[in-house]
């Protein structure tokens, strides 16, 4: 924390300047930044990998081996020494060291590359919607009787911005949930290497994740477009919700 102390008057002046800066920056975001973001998202959606139609391109080799099958009597094939029970763990699967020659199962690189593209975009829309939320809040006038139509427009715009901010935050959660769920499926592959359905489940999950990530980019583009449309159409009322005072409105 800063050691220097300011007087109450200086603090009020600095807070007032901060609010004025937010108002200026918020209007700049609406007029200049949001249209640019829409164009950026459209450009990304027209480029690889977001234009990919063959989802098999997002399959990733698990590098999990398949142990030789046991004979009908439960013995390993000739020339293979059976592992001790303590090496095989619970007896349901062979030691992981036998199945993971590379020491670990890699993440799906095509998917993680897309995630690295999206994460800065998600963080950016969260910051910009937070700024817009403060911008609208600071322009809401004090509570008075009557002449509140403009205030209701401000509240509607504020709700739209807050919804966009909340939705953006959930995108981060969905990314972490993908890695967690994929790790559980991969652990099943290691534990039951002979069951191909688990391997197929990993591939299906990776395909689904690509579709979800592309849809995330589309939703962010749509959010930018919606915010720009709603706010720009009502910008006059958002900036000046009470263009005339209550006395003048009587005539």
PDB file of C-alpha atoms in Angstrom:
ATOM      1  CA  UNK A   1       0.000   0.000   0.000  1.00  0.00           C
ATOM      2  CA  UNK A   2       1.262   3.537  -0.719  1.00  0.00           C
ATOM      3  CA  UNK A   3       2.648   5.349   2.281  1.00  0.00           C
ATOM      4  CA  UNK A   4       1.649   8.849   1.196  1.00  0.00           C
ATOM      5  CA  UNK A   5      -1.634  10.146   2.522  1.00  0.00           C
ATOM      6  CA  UNK A   6      -3.868  12.652   0.786  1.00  0.00           C
ATOM      7  CA  UNK A   7      -6.422  14.979   2.240  1.00  0.00           C
ATOM      8  CA  UNK A   8     -10.131  14.305   1.899  1.00  0.00           C
ATOM      9  CA  UNK A   9     -10.422  17.064  -0.679  1.00  0.00           C
ATOM     10  CA  UNK A  10      -7.559  15.669  -2.756  1.00  0.00           C
ATOM     11  CA  UNK A  11      -9.083  12.198  -2.577  1.00  0.00           C
ATOM     12  CA  UNK A  12     -12.421  13.513  -3.835  1.00  0.00           C
ATOM     13  CA  UNK A  13     -10.696  15.279  -6.713  1.00  0.00           C
ATOM     14  CA  UNK A  14      -8.798  12.145  -7.704  1.00  0.00           C
ATOM     15  CA  UNK A  15     -11.926  10.008  -7.533  1.00  0.00           C
ATOM     16  CA  UNK A  16     -13.797  12.562  -9.621  1.00  0.00           C
ATOM     17  CA  UNK A  17     -11.009  12.536 -12.207  1.00  0.00           C
ATOM     18  CA  UNK A  18     -11.051   8.727 -12.222  1.00  0.00           C
ATOM     19  CA  UNK A  19     -14.778   8.740 -12.961  1.00  0.00           C
ATOM     20  CA  UNK A  20     -14.308  11.307 -15.738  1.00  0.00           C
ATOM     21  CA  UNK A  21     -11.559   9.163 -17.270  1.00  0.00           C
ATOM     22  CA  UNK A  22     -13.851   6.127 -17.167  1.00  0.00           C
ATOM     23  CA  UNK A  23     -16.583   8.082 -18.941  1.00  0.00           C
ATOM     24  CA  UNK A  24     -14.209   9.174 -21.689  1.00  0.00           C
ATOM     25  CA  UNK A  25     -12.695   5.701 -22.083  1.00  0.00           C
ATOM     26  CA  UNK A  26     -16.096   4.000 -22.049  1.00  0.00           C
ATOM     27  CA  UNK A  27     -17.377   6.127 -24.898  1.00  0.00           C
ATOM     28  CA  UNK A  28     -14.173   5.481 -26.832  1.00  0.00           C
ATOM     29  CA  UNK A  29     -14.686   1.728 -26.413  1.00  0.00           C
ATOM     30  CA  UNK A  30     -18.235   1.988 -27.745  1.00  0.00           C
ATOM     31  CA  UNK A  31     -17.371   4.173 -30.737  1.00  0.00           C
ATOM     32  CA  UNK A  32     -13.956   2.849 -31.725  1.00  0.00           C
ATOM     33  CA  UNK A  33     -13.051  -0.422 -29.996  1.00  0.00           C
ATOM     34  CA  UNK A  34     -16.223  -2.502 -30.351  1.00  0.00           C
ATOM     35  CA  UNK A  35     -16.442  -2.149 -34.168  1.00  0.00           C
ATOM     36  CA  UNK A  36     -12.769  -3.106 -34.410  1.00  0.00           C
ATOM     37  CA  UNK A  37     -13.318  -6.184 -32.241  1.00  0.00           C
ATOM     38  CA  UNK A  38     -16.172  -7.341 -34.468  1.00  0.00           C
ATOM     39  CA  UNK A  39     -13.958  -7.130 -37.535  1.00  0.00           C
ATOM     40  CA  UNK A  40     -11.118  -8.951 -35.745  1.00  0.00           C
ATOM     41  CA  UNK A  41     -13.411 -11.821 -34.764  1.00  0.00           C
ATOM     42  CA  UNK A  42     -14.795 -12.111 -38.282  1.00  0.00           C
ATOM     43  CA  UNK A  43     -11.276 -12.229 -39.683  1.00  0.00           C
ATOM     44  CA  UNK A  44     -10.265 -14.987 -37.253  1.00  0.00           C
ATOM     45  CA  UNK A  45     -13.331 -17.052 -38.106  1.00  0.00           C
ATOM     46  CA  UNK A  46     -12.371 -16.940 -41.778  1.00  0.00           C
ATOM     47  CA  UNK A  47      -8.903 -18.366 -41.112  1.00  0.00           C
ATOM     48  CA  UNK A  48      -7.524 -21.780 -40.176  1.00  0.00           C
ATOM     49  CA  UNK A  49      -7.998 -23.592 -37.898  1.00  0.00           C
ATOM     50  CA  UNK A  50     -11.506 -22.177 -37.397  1.00  0.00           C
ATOM     51  CA  UNK A  51     -12.469 -22.975 -40.996  1.00  0.00           C
ATOM     52  CA  UNK A  52     -11.619 -26.675 -40.612  1.00  0.00           C
ATOM     53  CA  UNK A  53     -14.418 -29.049 -41.576  1.00  0.00           C
ATOM     54  CA  UNK A  54     -12.570 -32.355 -41.164  1.00  0.00           C
ATOM     55  CA  UNK A  55     -12.668 -32.851 -37.395  1.00  0.00           C
ATOM     56  CA  UNK A  56     -10.257 -35.778 -37.596  1.00  0.00           C
ATOM     57  CA  UNK A  57      -7.492 -33.193 -37.830  1.00  0.00           C
ATOM     58  CA  UNK A  58      -7.977 -32.619 -34.118  1.00  0.00           C
ATOM     59  CA  UNK A  59      -7.241 -36.198 -33.117  1.00  0.00           C
ATOM     60  CA  UNK A  60      -4.089 -36.605 -31.061  1.00  0.00           C
ATOM     61  CA  UNK A  61      -2.024 -39.759 -30.595  1.00  0.00           C
ATOM     62  CA  UNK A  62      -2.277 -40.807 -26.958  1.00  0.00           C
ATOM     63  CA  UNK A  63       0.977 -42.799 -27.071  1.00  0.00           C
ATOM     64  CA  UNK A  64      -0.516 -45.381 -24.726  1.00  0.00           C
ATOM     65  CA  UNK A  65       0.588 -48.884 -25.642  1.00  0.00           C
ATOM     66  CA  UNK A  66      -1.507 -52.046 -25.679  1.00  0.00           C
ATOM     67  CA  UNK A  67      -0.087 -54.973 -23.661  1.00  0.00           C
ATOM     68  CA  UNK A  68      -0.107 -58.441 -25.235  1.00  0.00           C
ATOM     69  CA  UNK A  69      -3.298 -60.367 -24.467  1.00  0.00           C
ATOM     70  CA  UNK A  70      -3.291 -63.197 -21.936  1.00  0.00           C
ATOM     71  CA  UNK A  71      -3.888 -66.822 -22.919  1.00  0.00           C
ATOM     72  CA  UNK A  72      -7.155 -68.477 -22.069  1.00  0.00           C
ATOM     73  CA  UNK A  73      -5.564 -69.839 -18.878  1.00  0.00           C
ATOM     74  CA  UNK A  74      -4.689 -66.321 -17.759  1.00  0.00           C
ATOM     75  CA  UNK A  75      -0.972 -66.754 -18.427  1.00  0.00           C
ATOM     76  CA  UNK A  76       1.050 -64.308 -20.536  1.00  0.00           C
ATOM     77  CA  UNK A  77       2.170 -65.445 -23.984  1.00  0.00           C
ATOM     78  CA  UNK A  78       5.417 -67.456 -24.252  1.00  0.00           C
ATOM     79  CA  UNK A  79       8.546 -65.441 -23.606  1.00  0.00           C
ATOM     80  CA  UNK A  80       6.702 -62.860 -21.491  1.00  0.00           C
ATOM     81  CA  UNK A  81       7.382 -62.912 -17.767  1.00  0.00           C
ATOM     82  CA  UNK A  82       4.304 -62.226 -15.726  1.00  0.00           C
ATOM     83  CA  UNK A  83       4.614 -59.240 -13.450  1.00  0.00           C
ATOM     84  CA  UNK A  84       4.232 -59.676  -9.727  1.00  0.00           C
ATOM     85  CA  UNK A  85       0.873 -58.686  -8.321  1.00  0.00           C
ATOM     86  CA  UNK A  86       2.376 -55.749  -6.442  1.00  0.00           C
ATOM     87  CA  UNK A  87       3.758 -54.378  -9.729  1.00  0.00           C
ATOM     88  CA  UNK A  88       0.409 -54.674 -11.457  1.00  0.00           C
ATOM     89  CA  UNK A  89      -1.399 -52.618  -8.830  1.00  0.00           C
ATOM     90  CA  UNK A  90      -4.983 -53.786  -8.390  1.00  0.00           C
ATOM     91  CA  UNK A  91      -4.611 -56.610 -10.909  1.00  0.00           C
ATOM     92  CA  UNK A  92      -6.954 -54.963 -13.381  1.00  0.00           C
ATOM     93  CA  UNK A  93      -4.284 -53.295 -15.476  1.00  0.00           C
ATOM     94  CA  UNK A  94      -0.562 -53.658 -16.183  1.00  0.00           C
ATOM     95  CA  UNK A  95       1.945 -51.179 -14.756  1.00  0.00           C
ATOM     96  CA  UNK A  96       1.731 -47.757 -16.394  1.00  0.00           C
ATOM     97  CA  UNK A  97       5.449 -47.911 -17.190  1.00  0.00           C
ATOM     98  CA  UNK A  98       4.708 -50.728 -19.626  1.00  0.00           C
ATOM     99  CA  UNK A  99       2.123 -48.636 -21.468  1.00  0.00           C
ATOM    100  CA  UNK A 100       3.730 -45.185 -21.458  1.00  0.00           C
ATOM    101  CA  UNK A 101       7.047 -45.515 -23.289  1.00  0.00           C
ATOM    102  CA  UNK A 102       7.386 -41.716 -23.492  1.00  0.00           C
ATOM    103  CA  UNK A 103       6.702 -41.199 -19.807  1.00  0.00           C
ATOM    104  CA  UNK A 104       3.545 -39.111 -20.197  1.00  0.00           C
ATOM    105  CA  UNK A 105       0.458 -38.672 -22.341  1.00  0.00           C
ATOM    106  CA  UNK A 106       0.700 -35.357 -24.239  1.00  0.00           C
ATOM    107  CA  UNK A 107      -2.069 -32.809 -24.433  1.00  0.00           C
ATOM    108  CA  UNK A 108      -3.864 -32.384 -27.732  1.00  0.00           C
ATOM    109  CA  UNK A 109      -1.640 -29.781 -29.406  1.00  0.00           C
ATOM    110  CA  UNK A 110      -4.105 -28.578 -32.085  1.00  0.00           C
ATOM    111  CA  UNK A 111      -6.689 -27.939 -29.379  1.00  0.00           C
ATOM    112  CA  UNK A 112      -4.266 -26.281 -26.959  1.00  0.00           C
ATOM    113  CA  UNK A 113      -3.027 -24.026 -29.782  1.00  0.00           C
ATOM    114  CA  UNK A 114      -6.583 -22.793 -30.312  1.00  0.00           C
ATOM    115  CA  UNK A 115      -7.033 -22.296 -26.583  1.00  0.00           C
ATOM    116  CA  UNK A 116      -3.909 -20.132 -26.492  1.00  0.00           C
ATOM    117  CA  UNK A 117      -5.483 -17.974 -29.203  1.00  0.00           C
ATOM    118  CA  UNK A 118      -8.788 -17.650 -27.372  1.00  0.00           C
ATOM    119  CA  UNK A 119      -7.622 -17.009 -23.818  1.00  0.00           C
ATOM    120  CA  UNK A 120      -6.340 -13.446 -24.474  1.00  0.00           C
ATOM    121  CA  UNK A 121      -9.554 -12.716 -26.380  1.00  0.00           C
ATOM    122  CA  UNK A 122     -11.682 -13.933 -23.479  1.00  0.00           C
ATOM    123  CA  UNK A 123      -9.679 -11.944 -20.954  1.00  0.00           C
ATOM    124  CA  UNK A 124      -9.935  -8.842 -23.147  1.00  0.00           C
ATOM    125  CA  UNK A 125     -13.724  -8.949 -23.452  1.00  0.00           C
ATOM    126  CA  UNK A 126     -13.972  -9.426 -19.683  1.00  0.00           C
ATOM    127  CA  UNK A 127     -11.899  -6.295 -19.100  1.00  0.00           C
ATOM    128  CA  UNK A 128     -13.761  -4.253 -21.703  1.00  0.00           C
ATOM    129  CA  UNK A 129     -17.218  -5.253 -20.472  1.00  0.00           C
ATOM    130  CA  UNK A 130     -16.153  -4.458 -16.925  1.00  0.00           C
ATOM    131  CA  UNK A 131     -15.105  -0.992 -18.108  1.00  0.00           C
ATOM    132  CA  UNK A 132     -18.415  -0.496 -19.906  1.00  0.00           C
ATOM    133  CA  UNK A 133     -20.284  -1.587 -16.803  1.00  0.00           C
ATOM    134  CA  UNK A 134     -18.548   1.111 -14.751  1.00  0.00           C
ATOM    135  CA  UNK A 135     -19.079   3.635 -17.561  1.00  0.00           C
ATOM    136  CA  UNK A 136     -22.853   3.138 -17.583  1.00  0.00           C
ATOM    137  CA  UNK A 137     -22.989   3.051 -13.773  1.00  0.00           C
ATOM    138  CA  UNK A 138     -21.246   6.401 -13.422  1.00  0.00           C
ATOM    139  CA  UNK A 139     -23.729   8.051 -15.783  1.00  0.00           C
ATOM    140  CA  UNK A 140     -26.817   6.927 -13.854  1.00  0.00           C
ATOM    141  CA  UNK A 141     -28.202  10.064 -12.196  1.00  0.00           C
ATOM    142  CA  UNK A 142     -29.349  10.338  -8.612  1.00  0.00           C
ATOM    143  CA  UNK A 143     -32.708   8.815  -7.769  1.00  0.00           C
ATOM    144  CA  UNK A 144     -35.606  11.189  -8.292  1.00  0.00           C
ATOM    145  CA  UNK A 145     -39.355  10.987  -8.824  1.00  0.00           C
ATOM    146  CA  UNK A 146     -40.439  10.919 -12.445  1.00  0.00           C
ATOM    147  CA  UNK A 147     -38.562  11.385 -15.707  1.00  0.00           C
ATOM    148  CA  UNK A 148     -36.882   7.981 -15.330  1.00  0.00           C
ATOM    149  CA  UNK A 149     -37.345   6.617 -18.842  1.00  0.00           C
ATOM    150  CA  UNK A 150     -33.718   7.319 -19.690  1.00  0.00           C
ATOM    151  CA  UNK A 151     -32.614   5.657 -16.463  1.00  0.00           C
ATOM    152  CA  UNK A 152     -34.488   2.486 -17.427  1.00  0.00           C
ATOM    153  CA  UNK A 153     -32.585   2.479 -20.708  1.00  0.00           C
ATOM    154  CA  UNK A 154     -29.336   2.767 -18.775  1.00  0.00           C
ATOM    155  CA  UNK A 155     -30.339  -0.154 -16.566  1.00  0.00           C
ATOM    156  CA  UNK A 156     -31.194  -2.298 -19.583  1.00  0.00           C
ATOM    157  CA  UNK A 157     -27.818  -1.507 -21.153  1.00  0.00           C
ATOM    158  CA  UNK A 158     -26.103  -2.235 -17.856  1.00  0.00           C
ATOM    159  CA  UNK A 159     -27.827  -5.616 -17.682  1.00  0.00           C
ATOM    160  CA  UNK A 160     -26.665  -6.460 -21.210  1.00  0.00           C
ATOM    161  CA  UNK A 161     -23.069  -5.542 -20.380  1.00  0.00           C
ATOM    162  CA  UNK A 162     -23.095  -7.457 -17.086  1.00  0.00           C
ATOM    163  CA  UNK A 163     -24.486 -10.530 -18.850  1.00  0.00           C
ATOM    164  CA  UNK A 164     -21.674 -10.384 -21.413  1.00  0.00           C
ATOM    165  CA  UNK A 165     -19.072 -10.131 -18.648  1.00  0.00           C
ATOM    166  CA  UNK A 166     -20.530 -13.126 -16.767  1.00  0.00           C
ATOM    167  CA  UNK A 167     -20.766 -15.243 -19.910  1.00  0.00           C
ATOM    168  CA  UNK A 168     -17.156 -14.466 -20.780  1.00  0.00           C
ATOM    169  CA  UNK A 169     -15.992 -15.642 -17.359  1.00  0.00           C
ATOM    170  CA  UNK A 170     -17.641 -19.025 -17.904  1.00  0.00           C
ATOM    171  CA  UNK A 171     -15.492 -19.621 -20.987  1.00  0.00           C
ATOM    172  CA  UNK A 172     -12.422 -19.963 -18.770  1.00  0.00           C
ATOM    173  CA  UNK A 173     -14.230 -22.529 -16.662  1.00  0.00           C
ATOM    174  CA  UNK A 174     -15.171 -24.554 -19.734  1.00  0.00           C
ATOM    175  CA  UNK A 175     -11.531 -24.655 -20.841  1.00  0.00           C
ATOM    176  CA  UNK A 176     -10.313 -26.010 -17.506  1.00  0.00           C
ATOM    177  CA  UNK A 177     -13.208 -28.484 -17.425  1.00  0.00           C
ATOM    178  CA  UNK A 178     -12.123 -29.858 -20.804  1.00  0.00           C
ATOM    179  CA  UNK A 179      -8.620 -30.672 -19.559  1.00  0.00           C
ATOM    180  CA  UNK A 180      -9.987 -32.235 -16.381  1.00  0.00           C
ATOM    181  CA  UNK A 181     -12.481 -34.422 -18.240  1.00  0.00           C
ATOM    182  CA  UNK A 182      -9.944 -35.435 -20.876  1.00  0.00           C
ATOM    183  CA  UNK A 183      -7.468 -36.431 -18.170  1.00  0.00           C
ATOM    184  CA  UNK A 184     -10.074 -38.762 -16.663  1.00  0.00           C
ATOM    185  CA  UNK A 185     -10.704 -40.386 -20.034  1.00  0.00           C
ATOM    186  CA  UNK A 186      -6.980 -40.805 -20.705  1.00  0.00           C
ATOM    187  CA  UNK A 187      -6.538 -42.425 -17.284  1.00  0.00           C
ATOM    188  CA  UNK A 188      -9.222 -44.916 -18.322  1.00  0.00           C
ATOM    189  CA  UNK A 189      -7.255 -45.663 -21.476  1.00  0.00           C
ATOM    190  CA  UNK A 190      -4.153 -46.341 -19.385  1.00  0.00           C
ATOM    191  CA  UNK A 191      -6.075 -48.519 -16.953  1.00  0.00           C
ATOM    192  CA  UNK A 192      -8.030 -50.416 -19.599  1.00  0.00           C
ATOM    193  CA  UNK A 193      -5.792 -50.235 -22.704  1.00  0.00           C
ATOM    194  CA  UNK A 194      -7.644 -53.022 -24.529  1.00  0.00           C
ATOM    195  CA  UNK A 195     -10.973 -51.148 -24.539  1.00  0.00           C
ATOM    196  CA  UNK A 196     -11.074 -49.114 -27.737  1.00  0.00           C
ATOM    197  CA  UNK A 197     -14.208 -47.241 -26.682  1.00  0.00           C
ATOM    198  CA  UNK A 198     -12.186 -45.187 -24.224  1.00  0.00           C
ATOM    199  CA  UNK A 199      -9.727 -44.242 -26.959  1.00  0.00           C
ATOM    200  CA  UNK A 200     -12.622 -43.298 -29.221  1.00  0.00           C
ATOM    201  CA  UNK A 201     -14.170 -41.272 -26.409  1.00  0.00           C
ATOM    202  CA  UNK A 202     -11.009 -39.156 -26.215  1.00  0.00           C
ATOM    203  CA  UNK A 203     -11.167 -38.480 -29.958  1.00  0.00           C
ATOM    204  CA  UNK A 204     -14.853 -37.551 -29.761  1.00  0.00           C
ATOM    205  CA  UNK A 205     -14.137 -35.212 -26.849  1.00  0.00           C
ATOM    206  CA  UNK A 206     -11.379 -33.469 -28.820  1.00  0.00           C
ATOM    207  CA  UNK A 207     -13.687 -33.005 -31.805  1.00  0.00           C
ATOM    208  CA  UNK A 208     -16.403 -31.635 -29.546  1.00  0.00           C
ATOM    209  CA  UNK A 209     -13.926 -29.260 -27.935  1.00  0.00           C
ATOM    210  CA  UNK A 210     -12.955 -27.771 -31.293  1.00  0.00           C
ATOM    211  CA  UNK A 211     -16.612 -27.155 -32.113  1.00  0.00           C
ATOM    212  CA  UNK A 212     -17.100 -25.573 -28.672  1.00  0.00           C
ATOM    213  CA  UNK A 213     -14.045 -23.340 -29.038  1.00  0.00           C
ATOM    214  CA  UNK A 214     -15.158 -22.134 -32.448  1.00  0.00           C
ATOM    215  CA  UNK A 215     -18.613 -21.467 -31.052  1.00  0.00           C
ATOM    216  CA  UNK A 216     -16.989 -19.520 -28.202  1.00  0.00           C
ATOM    217  CA  UNK A 217     -15.328 -17.231 -30.727  1.00  0.00           C
ATOM    218  CA  UNK A 218     -18.651 -16.805 -32.544  1.00  0.00           C
ATOM    219  CA  UNK A 219     -20.403 -15.972 -29.263  1.00  0.00           C
ATOM    220  CA  UNK A 220     -17.758 -13.385 -28.368  1.00  0.00           C
ATOM    221  CA  UNK A 221     -18.160 -11.796 -31.802  1.00  0.00           C
ATOM    222  CA  UNK A 222     -21.930 -11.762 -31.340  1.00  0.00           C
ATOM    223  CA  UNK A 223     -21.594 -10.231 -27.886  1.00  0.00           C
ATOM    224  CA  UNK A 224     -19.439  -7.425 -29.247  1.00  0.00           C
ATOM    225  CA  UNK A 225     -21.943  -6.837 -32.042  1.00  0.00           C
ATOM    226  CA  UNK A 226     -24.923  -6.847 -29.672  1.00  0.00           C
ATOM    227  CA  UNK A 227     -23.275  -4.476 -27.214  1.00  0.00           C
ATOM    228  CA  UNK A 228     -22.307  -2.067 -29.969  1.00  0.00           C
ATOM    229  CA  UNK A 229     -25.795  -2.164 -31.467  1.00  0.00           C
ATOM    230  CA  UNK A 230     -27.680  -1.706 -28.191  1.00  0.00           C
ATOM    231  CA  UNK A 231     -25.433   1.002 -26.775  1.00  0.00           C
ATOM    232  CA  UNK A 232     -24.943   3.005 -29.986  1.00  0.00           C
ATOM    233  CA  UNK A 233     -28.695   3.085 -30.642  1.00  0.00           C
ATOM    234  CA  UNK A 234     -29.328   4.447 -27.157  1.00  0.00           C
ATOM    235  CA  UNK A 235     -26.125   6.410 -26.649  1.00  0.00           C
ATOM    236  CA  UNK A 236     -27.878   9.768 -26.253  1.00  0.00           C
ATOM    237  CA  UNK A 237     -30.158   8.482 -23.500  1.00  0.00           C
ATOM    238  CA  UNK A 238     -27.350   6.570 -21.824  1.00  0.00           C
ATOM    239  CA  UNK A 239     -25.204   9.703 -21.661  1.00  0.00           C
ATOM    240  CA  UNK A 240     -28.065  12.063 -20.783  1.00  0.00           C
ATOM    241  CA  UNK A 241     -30.969  10.086 -19.325  1.00  0.00           C
ATOM    242  CA  UNK A 242     -32.681  13.292 -18.187  1.00  0.00           C
ATOM    243  CA  UNK A 243     -32.254  15.769 -20.991  1.00  0.00           C
ATOM    244  CA  UNK A 244     -34.775  18.111 -19.392  1.00  0.00           C
ATOM    245  CA  UNK A 245     -35.457  18.668 -15.753  1.00  0.00           C
ATOM    246  CA  UNK A 246     -38.774  17.821 -14.174  1.00  0.00           C
ATOM    247  CA  UNK A 247     -39.876  21.459 -14.068  1.00  0.00           C
ATOM    248  CA  UNK A 248     -39.492  21.908 -17.808  1.00  0.00           C
ATOM    249  CA  UNK A 249     -41.217  18.613 -18.543  1.00  0.00           C
ATOM    250  CA  UNK A 250     -44.463  20.009 -17.157  1.00  0.00           C
ATOM    251  CA  UNK A 251     -44.872  22.375 -20.137  1.00  0.00           C
TER     252      UNK A 251
END
